[in-house]
Coordinates of C-alpha atoms in Angstrom, one line a residue:
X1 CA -20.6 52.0 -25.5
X2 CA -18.3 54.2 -27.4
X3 CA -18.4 56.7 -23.9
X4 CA -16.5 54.1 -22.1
X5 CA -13.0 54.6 -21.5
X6 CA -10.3 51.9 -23.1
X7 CA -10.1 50.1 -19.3
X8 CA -13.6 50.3 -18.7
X9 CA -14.0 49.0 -22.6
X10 CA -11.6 46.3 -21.6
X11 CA -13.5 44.9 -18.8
X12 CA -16.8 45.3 -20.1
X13 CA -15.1 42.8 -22.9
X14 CA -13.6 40.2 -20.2
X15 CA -16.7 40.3 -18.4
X16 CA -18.8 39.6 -21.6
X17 CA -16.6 36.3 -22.1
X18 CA -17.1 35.2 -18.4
X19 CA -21.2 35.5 -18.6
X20 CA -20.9 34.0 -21.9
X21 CA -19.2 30.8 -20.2
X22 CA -21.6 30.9 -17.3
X23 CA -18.7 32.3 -15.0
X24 CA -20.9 35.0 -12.8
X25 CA -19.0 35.4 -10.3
X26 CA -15.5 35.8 -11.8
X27 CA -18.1 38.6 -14.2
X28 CA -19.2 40.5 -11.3
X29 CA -15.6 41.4 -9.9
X30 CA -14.7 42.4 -13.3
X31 CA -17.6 44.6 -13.5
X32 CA -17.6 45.9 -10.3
X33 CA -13.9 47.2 -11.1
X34 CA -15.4 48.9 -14.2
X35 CA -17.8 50.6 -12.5
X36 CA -15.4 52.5 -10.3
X37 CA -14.6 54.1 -13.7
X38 CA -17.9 54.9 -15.0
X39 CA -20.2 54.1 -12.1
X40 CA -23.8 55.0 -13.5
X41 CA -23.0 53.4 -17.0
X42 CA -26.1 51.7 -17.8
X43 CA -24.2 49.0 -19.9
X44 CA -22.2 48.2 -17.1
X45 CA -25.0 48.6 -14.7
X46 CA -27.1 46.2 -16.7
X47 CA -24.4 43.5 -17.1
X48 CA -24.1 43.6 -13.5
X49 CA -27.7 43.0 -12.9
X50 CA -27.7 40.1 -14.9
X51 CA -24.3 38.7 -13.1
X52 CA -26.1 39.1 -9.9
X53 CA -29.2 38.0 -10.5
X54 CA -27.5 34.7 -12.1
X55 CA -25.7 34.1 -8.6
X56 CA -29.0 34.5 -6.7
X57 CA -28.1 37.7 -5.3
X58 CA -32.0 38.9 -6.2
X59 CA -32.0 42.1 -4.3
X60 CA -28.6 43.5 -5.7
X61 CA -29.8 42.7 -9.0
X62 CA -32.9 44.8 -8.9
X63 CA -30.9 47.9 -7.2
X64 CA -28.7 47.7 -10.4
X65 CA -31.7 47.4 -12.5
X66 CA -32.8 50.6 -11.0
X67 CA -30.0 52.0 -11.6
X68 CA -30.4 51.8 -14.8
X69 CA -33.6 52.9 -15.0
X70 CA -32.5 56.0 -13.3
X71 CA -30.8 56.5 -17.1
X72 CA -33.6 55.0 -19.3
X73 CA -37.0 55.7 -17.6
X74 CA -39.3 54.4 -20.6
X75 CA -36.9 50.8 -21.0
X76 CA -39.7 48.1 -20.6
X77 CA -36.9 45.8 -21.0
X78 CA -35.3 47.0 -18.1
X79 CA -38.1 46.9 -15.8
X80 CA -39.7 43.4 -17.3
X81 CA -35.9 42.6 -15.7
X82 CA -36.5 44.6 -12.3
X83 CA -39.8 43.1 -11.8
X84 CA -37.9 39.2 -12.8
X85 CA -35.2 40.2 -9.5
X86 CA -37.8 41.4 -7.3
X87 CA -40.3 38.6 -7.6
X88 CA -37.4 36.4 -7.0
X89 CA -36.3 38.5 -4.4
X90 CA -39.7 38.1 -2.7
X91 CA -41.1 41.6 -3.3
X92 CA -43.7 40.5 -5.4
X93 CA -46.2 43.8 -4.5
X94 CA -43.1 45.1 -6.2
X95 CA -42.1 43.1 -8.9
X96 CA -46.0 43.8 -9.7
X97 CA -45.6 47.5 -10.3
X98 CA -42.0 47.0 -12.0
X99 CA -44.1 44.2 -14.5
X100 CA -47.4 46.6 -14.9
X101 CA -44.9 49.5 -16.0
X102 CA -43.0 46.6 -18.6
X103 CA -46.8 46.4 -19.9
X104 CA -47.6 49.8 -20.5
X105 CA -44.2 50.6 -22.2
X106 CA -44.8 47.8 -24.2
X107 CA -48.5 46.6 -24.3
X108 CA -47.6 44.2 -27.6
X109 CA -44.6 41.8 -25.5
X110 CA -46.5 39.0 -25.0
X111 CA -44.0 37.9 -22.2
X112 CA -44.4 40.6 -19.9
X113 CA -48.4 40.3 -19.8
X114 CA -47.4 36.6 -18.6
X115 CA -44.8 37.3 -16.4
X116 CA -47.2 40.4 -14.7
X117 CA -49.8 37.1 -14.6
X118 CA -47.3 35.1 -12.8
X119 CA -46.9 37.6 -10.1
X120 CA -50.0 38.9 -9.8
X121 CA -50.6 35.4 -8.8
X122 CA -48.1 35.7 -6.1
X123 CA -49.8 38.6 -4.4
X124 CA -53.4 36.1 -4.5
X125 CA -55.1 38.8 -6.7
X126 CA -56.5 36.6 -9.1
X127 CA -58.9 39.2 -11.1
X128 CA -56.0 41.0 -12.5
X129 CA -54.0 37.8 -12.8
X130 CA -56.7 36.5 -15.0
X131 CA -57.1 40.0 -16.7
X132 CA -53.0 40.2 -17.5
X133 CA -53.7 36.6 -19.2
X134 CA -56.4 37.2 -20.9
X135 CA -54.1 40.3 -22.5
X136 CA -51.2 37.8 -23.2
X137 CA -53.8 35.6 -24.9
X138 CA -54.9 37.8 -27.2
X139 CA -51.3 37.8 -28.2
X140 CA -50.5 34.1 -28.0
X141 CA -54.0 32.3 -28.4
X142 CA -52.5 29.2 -28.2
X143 CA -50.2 28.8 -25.2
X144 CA -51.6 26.1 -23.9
X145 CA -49.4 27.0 -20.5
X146 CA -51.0 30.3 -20.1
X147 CA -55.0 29.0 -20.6
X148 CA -54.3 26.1 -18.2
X149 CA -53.1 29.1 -15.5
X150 CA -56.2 31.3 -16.7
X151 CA -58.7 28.1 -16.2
X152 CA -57.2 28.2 -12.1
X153 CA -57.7 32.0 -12.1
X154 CA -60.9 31.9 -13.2
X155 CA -61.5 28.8 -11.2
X156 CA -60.8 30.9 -8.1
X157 CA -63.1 33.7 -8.9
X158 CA -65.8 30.8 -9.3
X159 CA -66.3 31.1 -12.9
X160 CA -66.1 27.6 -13.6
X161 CA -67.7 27.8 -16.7
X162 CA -64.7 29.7 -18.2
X163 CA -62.3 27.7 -16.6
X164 CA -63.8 24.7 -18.3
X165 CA -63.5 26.5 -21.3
X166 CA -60.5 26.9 -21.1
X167 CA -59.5 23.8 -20.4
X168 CA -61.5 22.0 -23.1
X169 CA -59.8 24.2 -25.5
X170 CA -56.4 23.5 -24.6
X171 CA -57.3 19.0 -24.6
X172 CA -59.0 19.9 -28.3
X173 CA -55.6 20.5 -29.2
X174 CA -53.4 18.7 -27.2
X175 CA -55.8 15.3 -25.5
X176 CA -52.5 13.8 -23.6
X177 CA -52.2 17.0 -21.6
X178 CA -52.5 16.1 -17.8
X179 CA -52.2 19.7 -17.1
X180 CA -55.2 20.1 -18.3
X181 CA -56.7 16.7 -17.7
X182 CA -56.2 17.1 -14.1
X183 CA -57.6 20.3 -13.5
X184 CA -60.8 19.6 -15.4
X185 CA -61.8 16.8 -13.1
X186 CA -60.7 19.4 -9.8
X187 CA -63.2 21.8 -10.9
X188 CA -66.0 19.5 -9.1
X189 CA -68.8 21.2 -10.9
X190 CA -68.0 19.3 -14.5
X191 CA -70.0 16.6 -15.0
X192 CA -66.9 14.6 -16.9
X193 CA -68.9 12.0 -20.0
X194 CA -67.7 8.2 -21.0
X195 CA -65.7 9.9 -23.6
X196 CA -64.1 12.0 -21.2
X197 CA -63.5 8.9 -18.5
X198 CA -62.3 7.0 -21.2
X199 CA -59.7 9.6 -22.5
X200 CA -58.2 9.8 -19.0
X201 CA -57.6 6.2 -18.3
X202 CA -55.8 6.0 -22.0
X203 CA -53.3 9.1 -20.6
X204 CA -53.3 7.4 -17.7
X205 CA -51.4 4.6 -19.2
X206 CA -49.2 6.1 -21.3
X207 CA -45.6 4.6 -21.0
X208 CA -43.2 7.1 -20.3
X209 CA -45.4 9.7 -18.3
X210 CA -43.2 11.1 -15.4
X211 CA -44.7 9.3 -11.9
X212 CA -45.6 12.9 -10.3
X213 CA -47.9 13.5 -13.5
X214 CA -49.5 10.3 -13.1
X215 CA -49.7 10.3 -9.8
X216 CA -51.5 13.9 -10.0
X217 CA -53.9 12.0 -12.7
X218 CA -54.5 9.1 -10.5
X219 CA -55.8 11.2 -7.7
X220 CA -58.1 12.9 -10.9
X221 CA -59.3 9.9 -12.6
X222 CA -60.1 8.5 -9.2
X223 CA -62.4 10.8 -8.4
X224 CA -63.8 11.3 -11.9
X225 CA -64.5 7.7 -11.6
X226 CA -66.5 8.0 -8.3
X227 CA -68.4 11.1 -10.1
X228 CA -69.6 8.7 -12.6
X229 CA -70.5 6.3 -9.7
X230 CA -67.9 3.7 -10.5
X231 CA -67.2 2.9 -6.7
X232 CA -65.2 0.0 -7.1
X233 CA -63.1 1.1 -10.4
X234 CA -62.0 4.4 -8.2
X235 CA -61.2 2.5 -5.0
X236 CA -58.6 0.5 -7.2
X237 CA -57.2 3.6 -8.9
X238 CA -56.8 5.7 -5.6
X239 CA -55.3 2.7 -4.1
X240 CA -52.7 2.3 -6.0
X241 CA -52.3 5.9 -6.4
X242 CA -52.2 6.5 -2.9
X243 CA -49.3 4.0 -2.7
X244 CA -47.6 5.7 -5.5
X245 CA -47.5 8.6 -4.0
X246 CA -46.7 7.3 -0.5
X247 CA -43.4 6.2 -1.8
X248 CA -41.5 9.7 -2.8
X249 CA -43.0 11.1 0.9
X250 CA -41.1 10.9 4.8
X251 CA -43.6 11.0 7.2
X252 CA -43.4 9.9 10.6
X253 CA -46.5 9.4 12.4
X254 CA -45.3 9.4 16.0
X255 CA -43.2 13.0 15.8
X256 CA -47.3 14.5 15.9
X257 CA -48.4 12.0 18.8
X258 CA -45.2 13.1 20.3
X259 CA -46.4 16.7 20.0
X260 CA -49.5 16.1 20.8
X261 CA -48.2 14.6 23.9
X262 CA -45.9 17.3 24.7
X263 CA -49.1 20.2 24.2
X264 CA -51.0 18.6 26.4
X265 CA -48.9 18.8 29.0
X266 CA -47.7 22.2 28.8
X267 CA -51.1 23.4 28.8
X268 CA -52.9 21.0 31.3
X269 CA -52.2 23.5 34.3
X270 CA -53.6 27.1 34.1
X271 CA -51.7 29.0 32.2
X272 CA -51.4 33.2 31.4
X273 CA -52.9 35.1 28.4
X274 CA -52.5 38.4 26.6
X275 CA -53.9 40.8 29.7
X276 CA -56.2 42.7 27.2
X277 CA -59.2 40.3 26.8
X278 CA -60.6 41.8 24.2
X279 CA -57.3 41.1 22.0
X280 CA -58.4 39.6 18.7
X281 CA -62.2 39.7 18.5
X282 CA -62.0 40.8 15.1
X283 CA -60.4 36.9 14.4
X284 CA -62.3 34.1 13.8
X285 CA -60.0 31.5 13.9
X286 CA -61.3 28.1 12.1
X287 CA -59.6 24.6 12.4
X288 CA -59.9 21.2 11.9
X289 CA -59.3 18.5 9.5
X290 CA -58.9 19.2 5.7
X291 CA -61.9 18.3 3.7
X292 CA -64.0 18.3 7.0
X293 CA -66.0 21.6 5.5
X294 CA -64.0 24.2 6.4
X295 CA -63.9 26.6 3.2
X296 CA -68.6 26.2 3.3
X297 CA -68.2 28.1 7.2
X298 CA -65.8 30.5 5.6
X299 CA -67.7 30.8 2.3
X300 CA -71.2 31.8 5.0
X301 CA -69.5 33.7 7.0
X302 CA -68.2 35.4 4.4
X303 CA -71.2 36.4 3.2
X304 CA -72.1 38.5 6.0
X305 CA -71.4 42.3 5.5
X306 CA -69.3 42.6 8.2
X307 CA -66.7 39.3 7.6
X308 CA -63.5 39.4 5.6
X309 CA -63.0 36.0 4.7
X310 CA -59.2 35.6 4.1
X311 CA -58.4 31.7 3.3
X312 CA -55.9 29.3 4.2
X313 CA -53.2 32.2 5.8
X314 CA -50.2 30.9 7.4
X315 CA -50.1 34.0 9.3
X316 CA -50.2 32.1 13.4
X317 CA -47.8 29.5 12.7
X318 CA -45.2 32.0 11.4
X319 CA -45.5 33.9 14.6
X320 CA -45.2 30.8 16.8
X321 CA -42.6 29.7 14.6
X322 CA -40.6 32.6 14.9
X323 CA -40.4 32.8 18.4
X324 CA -39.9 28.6 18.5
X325 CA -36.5 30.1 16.8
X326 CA -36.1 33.1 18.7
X327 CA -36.0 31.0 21.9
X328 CA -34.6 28.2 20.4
X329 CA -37.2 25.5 21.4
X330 CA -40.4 24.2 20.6
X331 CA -43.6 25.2 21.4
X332 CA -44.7 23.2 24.8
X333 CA -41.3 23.5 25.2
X334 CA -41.2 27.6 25.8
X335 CA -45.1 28.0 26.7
X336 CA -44.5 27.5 30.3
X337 CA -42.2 30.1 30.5
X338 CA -44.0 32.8 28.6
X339 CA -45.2 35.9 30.3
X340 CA -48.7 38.1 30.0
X341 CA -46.0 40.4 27.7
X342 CA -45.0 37.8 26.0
X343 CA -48.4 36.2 24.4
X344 CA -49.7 40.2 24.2
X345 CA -46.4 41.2 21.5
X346 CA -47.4 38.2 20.0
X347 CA -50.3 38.6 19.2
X348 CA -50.1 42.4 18.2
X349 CA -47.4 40.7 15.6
X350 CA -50.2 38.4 14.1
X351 CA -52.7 41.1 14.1
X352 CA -50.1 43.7 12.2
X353 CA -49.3 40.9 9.6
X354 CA -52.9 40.2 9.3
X355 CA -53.7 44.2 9.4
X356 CA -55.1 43.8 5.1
X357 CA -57.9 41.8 5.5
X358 CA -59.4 44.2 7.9
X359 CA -59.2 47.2 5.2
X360 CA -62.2 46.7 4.0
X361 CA -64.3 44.9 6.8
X362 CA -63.8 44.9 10.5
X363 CA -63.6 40.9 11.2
X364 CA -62.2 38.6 9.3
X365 CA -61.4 34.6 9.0
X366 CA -57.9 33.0 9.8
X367 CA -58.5 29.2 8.3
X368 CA -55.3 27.8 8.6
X369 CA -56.8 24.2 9.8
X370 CA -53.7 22.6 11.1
X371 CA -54.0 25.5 14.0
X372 CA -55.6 22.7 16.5
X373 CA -52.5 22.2 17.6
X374 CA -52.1 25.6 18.3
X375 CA -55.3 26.3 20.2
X376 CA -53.5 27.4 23.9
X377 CA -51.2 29.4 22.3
X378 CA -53.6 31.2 20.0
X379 CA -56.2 31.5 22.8
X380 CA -53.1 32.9 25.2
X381 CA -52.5 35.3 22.1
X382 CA -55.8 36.7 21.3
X383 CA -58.2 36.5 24.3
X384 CA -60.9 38.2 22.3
X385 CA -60.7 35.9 19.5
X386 CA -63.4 33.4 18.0
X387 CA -62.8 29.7 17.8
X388 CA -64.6 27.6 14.9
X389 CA -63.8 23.6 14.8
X390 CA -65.0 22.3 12.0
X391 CA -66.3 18.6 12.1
X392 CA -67.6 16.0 9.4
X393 CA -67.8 12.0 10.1
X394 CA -64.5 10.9 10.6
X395 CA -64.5 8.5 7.4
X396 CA -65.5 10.7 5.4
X397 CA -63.0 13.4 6.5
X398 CA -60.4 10.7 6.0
X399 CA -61.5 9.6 2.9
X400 CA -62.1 12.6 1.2
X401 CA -58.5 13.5 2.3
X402 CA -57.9 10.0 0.6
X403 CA -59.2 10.8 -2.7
X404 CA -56.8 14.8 -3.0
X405 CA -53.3 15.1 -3.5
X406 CA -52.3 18.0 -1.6
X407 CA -49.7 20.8 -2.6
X408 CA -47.8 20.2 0.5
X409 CA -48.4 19.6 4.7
X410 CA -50.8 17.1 4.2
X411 CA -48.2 14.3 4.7
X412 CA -50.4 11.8 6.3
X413 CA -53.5 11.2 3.8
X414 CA -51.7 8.7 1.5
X415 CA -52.1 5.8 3.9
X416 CA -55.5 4.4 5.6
X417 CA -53.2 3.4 8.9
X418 CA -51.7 6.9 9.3
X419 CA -54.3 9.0 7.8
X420 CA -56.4 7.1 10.6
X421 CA -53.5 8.1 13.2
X422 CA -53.4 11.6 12.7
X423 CA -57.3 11.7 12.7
X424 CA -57.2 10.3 16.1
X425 CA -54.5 12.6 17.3
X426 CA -56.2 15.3 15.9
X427 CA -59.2 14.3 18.0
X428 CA -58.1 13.8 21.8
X429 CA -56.2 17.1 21.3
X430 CA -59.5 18.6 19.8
X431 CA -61.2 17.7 22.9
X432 CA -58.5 18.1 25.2
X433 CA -58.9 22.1 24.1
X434 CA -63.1 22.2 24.8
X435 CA -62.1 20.4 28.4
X436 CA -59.8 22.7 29.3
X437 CA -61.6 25.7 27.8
X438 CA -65.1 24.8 28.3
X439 CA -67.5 27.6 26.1
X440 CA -64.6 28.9 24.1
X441 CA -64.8 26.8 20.9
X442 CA -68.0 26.4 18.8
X443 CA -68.2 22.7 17.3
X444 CA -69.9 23.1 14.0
X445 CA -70.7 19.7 12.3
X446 CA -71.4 19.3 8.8
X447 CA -73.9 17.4 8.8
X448 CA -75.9 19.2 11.1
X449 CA -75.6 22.1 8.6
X450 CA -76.9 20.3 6.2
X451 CA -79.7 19.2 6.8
X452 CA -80.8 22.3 8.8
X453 CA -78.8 25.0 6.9
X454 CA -80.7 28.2 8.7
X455 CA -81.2 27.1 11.8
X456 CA -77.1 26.4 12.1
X457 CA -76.1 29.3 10.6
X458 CA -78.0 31.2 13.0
X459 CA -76.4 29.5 15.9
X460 CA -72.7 30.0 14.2
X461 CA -73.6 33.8 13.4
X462 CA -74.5 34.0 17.7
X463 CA -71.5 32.6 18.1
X464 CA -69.8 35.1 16.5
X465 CA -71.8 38.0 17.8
X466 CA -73.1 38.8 14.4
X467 CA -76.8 39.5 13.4
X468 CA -78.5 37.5 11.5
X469 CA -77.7 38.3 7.5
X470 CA -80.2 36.6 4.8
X471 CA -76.6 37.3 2.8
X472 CA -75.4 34.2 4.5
X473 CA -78.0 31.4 3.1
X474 CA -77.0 32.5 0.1
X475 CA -73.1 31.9 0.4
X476 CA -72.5 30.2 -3.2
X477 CA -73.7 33.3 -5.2
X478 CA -70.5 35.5 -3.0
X479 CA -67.9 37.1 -4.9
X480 CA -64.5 36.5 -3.5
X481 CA -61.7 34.4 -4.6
X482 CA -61.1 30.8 -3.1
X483 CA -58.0 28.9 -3.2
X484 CA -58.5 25.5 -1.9
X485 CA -60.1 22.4 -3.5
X486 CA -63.4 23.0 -2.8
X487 CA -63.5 26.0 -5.1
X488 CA -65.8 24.7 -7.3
X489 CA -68.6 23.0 -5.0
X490 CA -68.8 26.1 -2.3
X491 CA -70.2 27.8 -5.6
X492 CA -73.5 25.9 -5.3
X493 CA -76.0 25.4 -3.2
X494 CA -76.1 22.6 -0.2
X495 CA -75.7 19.4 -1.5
X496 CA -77.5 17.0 1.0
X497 CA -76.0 14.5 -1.1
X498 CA -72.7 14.7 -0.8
X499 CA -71.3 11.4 1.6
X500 CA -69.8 9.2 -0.4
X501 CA -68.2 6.6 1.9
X502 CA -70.9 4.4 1.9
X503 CA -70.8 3.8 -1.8
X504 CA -67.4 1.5 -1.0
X505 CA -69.0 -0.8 1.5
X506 CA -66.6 -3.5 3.0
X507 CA -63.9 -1.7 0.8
X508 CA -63.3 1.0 3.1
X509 CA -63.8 -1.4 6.5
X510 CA -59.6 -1.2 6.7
X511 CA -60.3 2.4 7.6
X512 CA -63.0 2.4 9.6
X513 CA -60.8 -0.7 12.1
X514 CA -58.1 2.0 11.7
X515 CA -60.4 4.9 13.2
X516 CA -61.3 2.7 15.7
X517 CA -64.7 2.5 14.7
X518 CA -67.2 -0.3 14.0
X519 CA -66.9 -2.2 11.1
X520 CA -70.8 -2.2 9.3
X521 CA -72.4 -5.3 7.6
X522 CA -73.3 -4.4 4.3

């Protein structure tokens, strides 16, 4: 710093003082006024990316981190920092290649391997994501953090067995760890032993565990217990878990009958569509409930040589959202007024944002299940497109939804009476859209599929205008990555074994009365 002038020395000094006391701000206008004296200094430049990036202004702090980099190509410092503002910034394709350039500058920082993990994990590319973290373990073999994140990676890829590892290795060490605990059971393939069972219930009532923890074990040793076939021992747990975790939650059950309402209305008269009917037949758009079998169709189909399959994208409902905004109103609200022109730019948006998963094959799968709701709208949108709704008996849907504690949307599943409400919603929409657009949506039912696995997927390949493909009876042995929590069990075979509801007897008889369905003598 002995190149600075005296003033610029000066405020390079005040501003030291001001990031030292947390005042970022009141450190950025000091810097900015030094840098109309020296304006490519890297010291000052560098100062001024961390003030920045301290007050949230993400993308100003990574143009002054490449400023600096501009004066000190080969700092892996400087870009482990660049990549840190443009992840946070939301670039994370670039906060990647910032983070991969920190690594090869520096291959021996453990950090940057880690933080190259974190946003490797951010662009869904979990082979190098697990790759980077295998790298940083080398360094740090026992961050128990970092081999809990490699178990999910690994998890995703379907190499359970690893993951397992992984996450035995970390409990040898540290056996309260409900970071590690919970993922374990979520793996579905582990066959958990007494030992194990027993373990979790003593975590499980450890005084002083933070409630979101053991709420996230409840939902674990829940179904660990109905693994180990103690039926009336995981009713209790999930229960009470259920409740737990129905407490920190808003949910208000008739807003969806309200917009289910509302839907039905707008489309119940004929309405207009993108004029190009073939718009969209590379889509096949799946929907349904959760748990209801979803990720198997997408796990078959993608299988086939010619399908992408591209998970749970959130790609539709941004589009619709966006335009909610742009016209300031809901959906059913705006759908009446929308013109041929209208539903066509729409749904060239979706299929530019969706444009990736067509790089390598030429259809690909949108399962974004809440999209029931938006059937008319996608329809209107993509005329070309193919509609999936996937189906399994409504109690075990609901209590398979029962047993999971959801990252987020699923609002509804922690209570029988309004888990049982949005089903039903859910439903007279469901067949609202095959009344009023008779032929356009393929029911697949779980059940059917599995007990006559070939002869379904045949009729579901048809439907989809795709050859036959001995590829798709083999769907568990495909490589791709999966994300939701049936990661583990689409990696095996058919399991014609796999109801569980009527393990629980009379126990589950408040949700069947719920449903609407007949309570059974058992």
């Amino acid at each position: 710093m002995h190149d600075l002038p005296r003033d610029a020395l000066d405020l390079l000094r005040r501003a030291e003082v001001c990031l030292e006391r947390g005042e970022f701000v009141v450190a950025s206008d000091v810097l900015e006024r030094a840098l109309t004296l020296m304006p490519d200094h890297p010291e000052l430049l560098r100062r001024q990316a961390v003030a920045l990036h301290m007050q949230g202004r993400f993308r100003e702090a990574a143009t002054a981190w490449q400023r600096v980099l501009r004066v000190r190509p080969d700092d892996a410092t400087m870009y482990n920092n660049l990549g840190s503002a443009l992840g946070a910034a939301g670039d994370m394709p670039g906060a990647v290649a910032a983070l991969r350039r920190a690594c090869e500058l520096a291959p021996q920082r453990a950090n940057y391997w880690y933080n190259l993990a974190k946003a490797l994990e951010g662009i869904a590319d979990a082979a190098e994501a697990c790759m980077a973290l295998t790298r940083f373990l080398e360094l740090e073999p026992e961050d128990a953090e970092a081999r809990i994140l490699r178990a999910d990676s690994l998890k995703t890829l379907g190499r359970l067995k690893e993951a397992e590892a992984d996450l035995r290795h970390v409990l040898a060490r540290h056996p309260d760890s409900i970071e590690a605990w919970t993922p374990l059971v979520n793996l579905k393939a582990v066959r958990l032993s007494e030992h194990d069972l027993a373990e979790i219930r003593r975590v499980h009532l450890l005084p002083g565990i933070k409630e979101d923890y053991r709420i996230s074990l409840g939902f674990a040793y829940g179904q660990a217990l109905e693994a180990n076939r103690r039926y009336a021992e995981a009713f209790e747990v999930l229960v009470e878990t259920n409740a737990a975790k129905r407490r920190h939650i808003q949910w208000d059950p008739a807003r969806t009958s309200r917009f289910v309402d509302d839907t039905m209305q707008a489309f119940a008269q004929p309405s207009l569509q993108a004029p190009d009917s073939n718009r969209g037949q590379e889509v096949i758009l799946l929907f349904g409930m959760p748990r209801s079998g979803s990720t198997l169709i997408e796990q078959i189909l993608s299988a086939h040589p010619r399908v992408e399959g591209s998970g749970e994208i959130s790609d539709l409902g941004v589009v619709l959202y966006e335009e909610s905004v742009r016209r300031g109103m809901d959906i059913p609200q705006w759908t009446p007024m929308a013109t041929a022109e209208d539903w066509a730019r729409l749904g060239n948006t979706y299929l530019e944002r969706t444009a990736r998963w067509r790089r390598q094959r030429p259809i690909f799968t949108d399962k974004e299940l809440g999209k029931w709701q938006l059937v008319g709208a996608a329809r209107a949108m993509l005329p070309g497109a193919r509609f999936i709704h996937c189906r399994r008996d409504p109690v075990e849907t609901c209590w398979s939804c029962f047993k999971h504690e959801f990252k987020a949307d699923q609002l509804y599943s922690y209570d029988f009476r309004e888990l049982a409400a949005y089903w039903r919603d859910y439903d007279r929409l469901v067949h609202f859209w095959q009344a009023r657009y008779p032929g356009l949506i393929y029911d697949y039912v779980y059940e059917d599929l599995v007990e006559r696995p070939e002869a379904e997927i045949r009729r579901l390949l048809d439907f989809c205008d795709l050859p036959f493909d001995p590829a798709c009876l083999r769907f568990h042995e495909v490589d791709r990555d999966v994300r939701t929590a049936s990661a583990g069990q689409v990696r095996q075979p058919l399991n014609q074994n796999s109801a569980q509801s009527g393990h629980y007897g009379a126990l589950l008889d408040p949700l069947r009365s719920a449903l609407g369905l007949p309570v059974i003598a058992f």
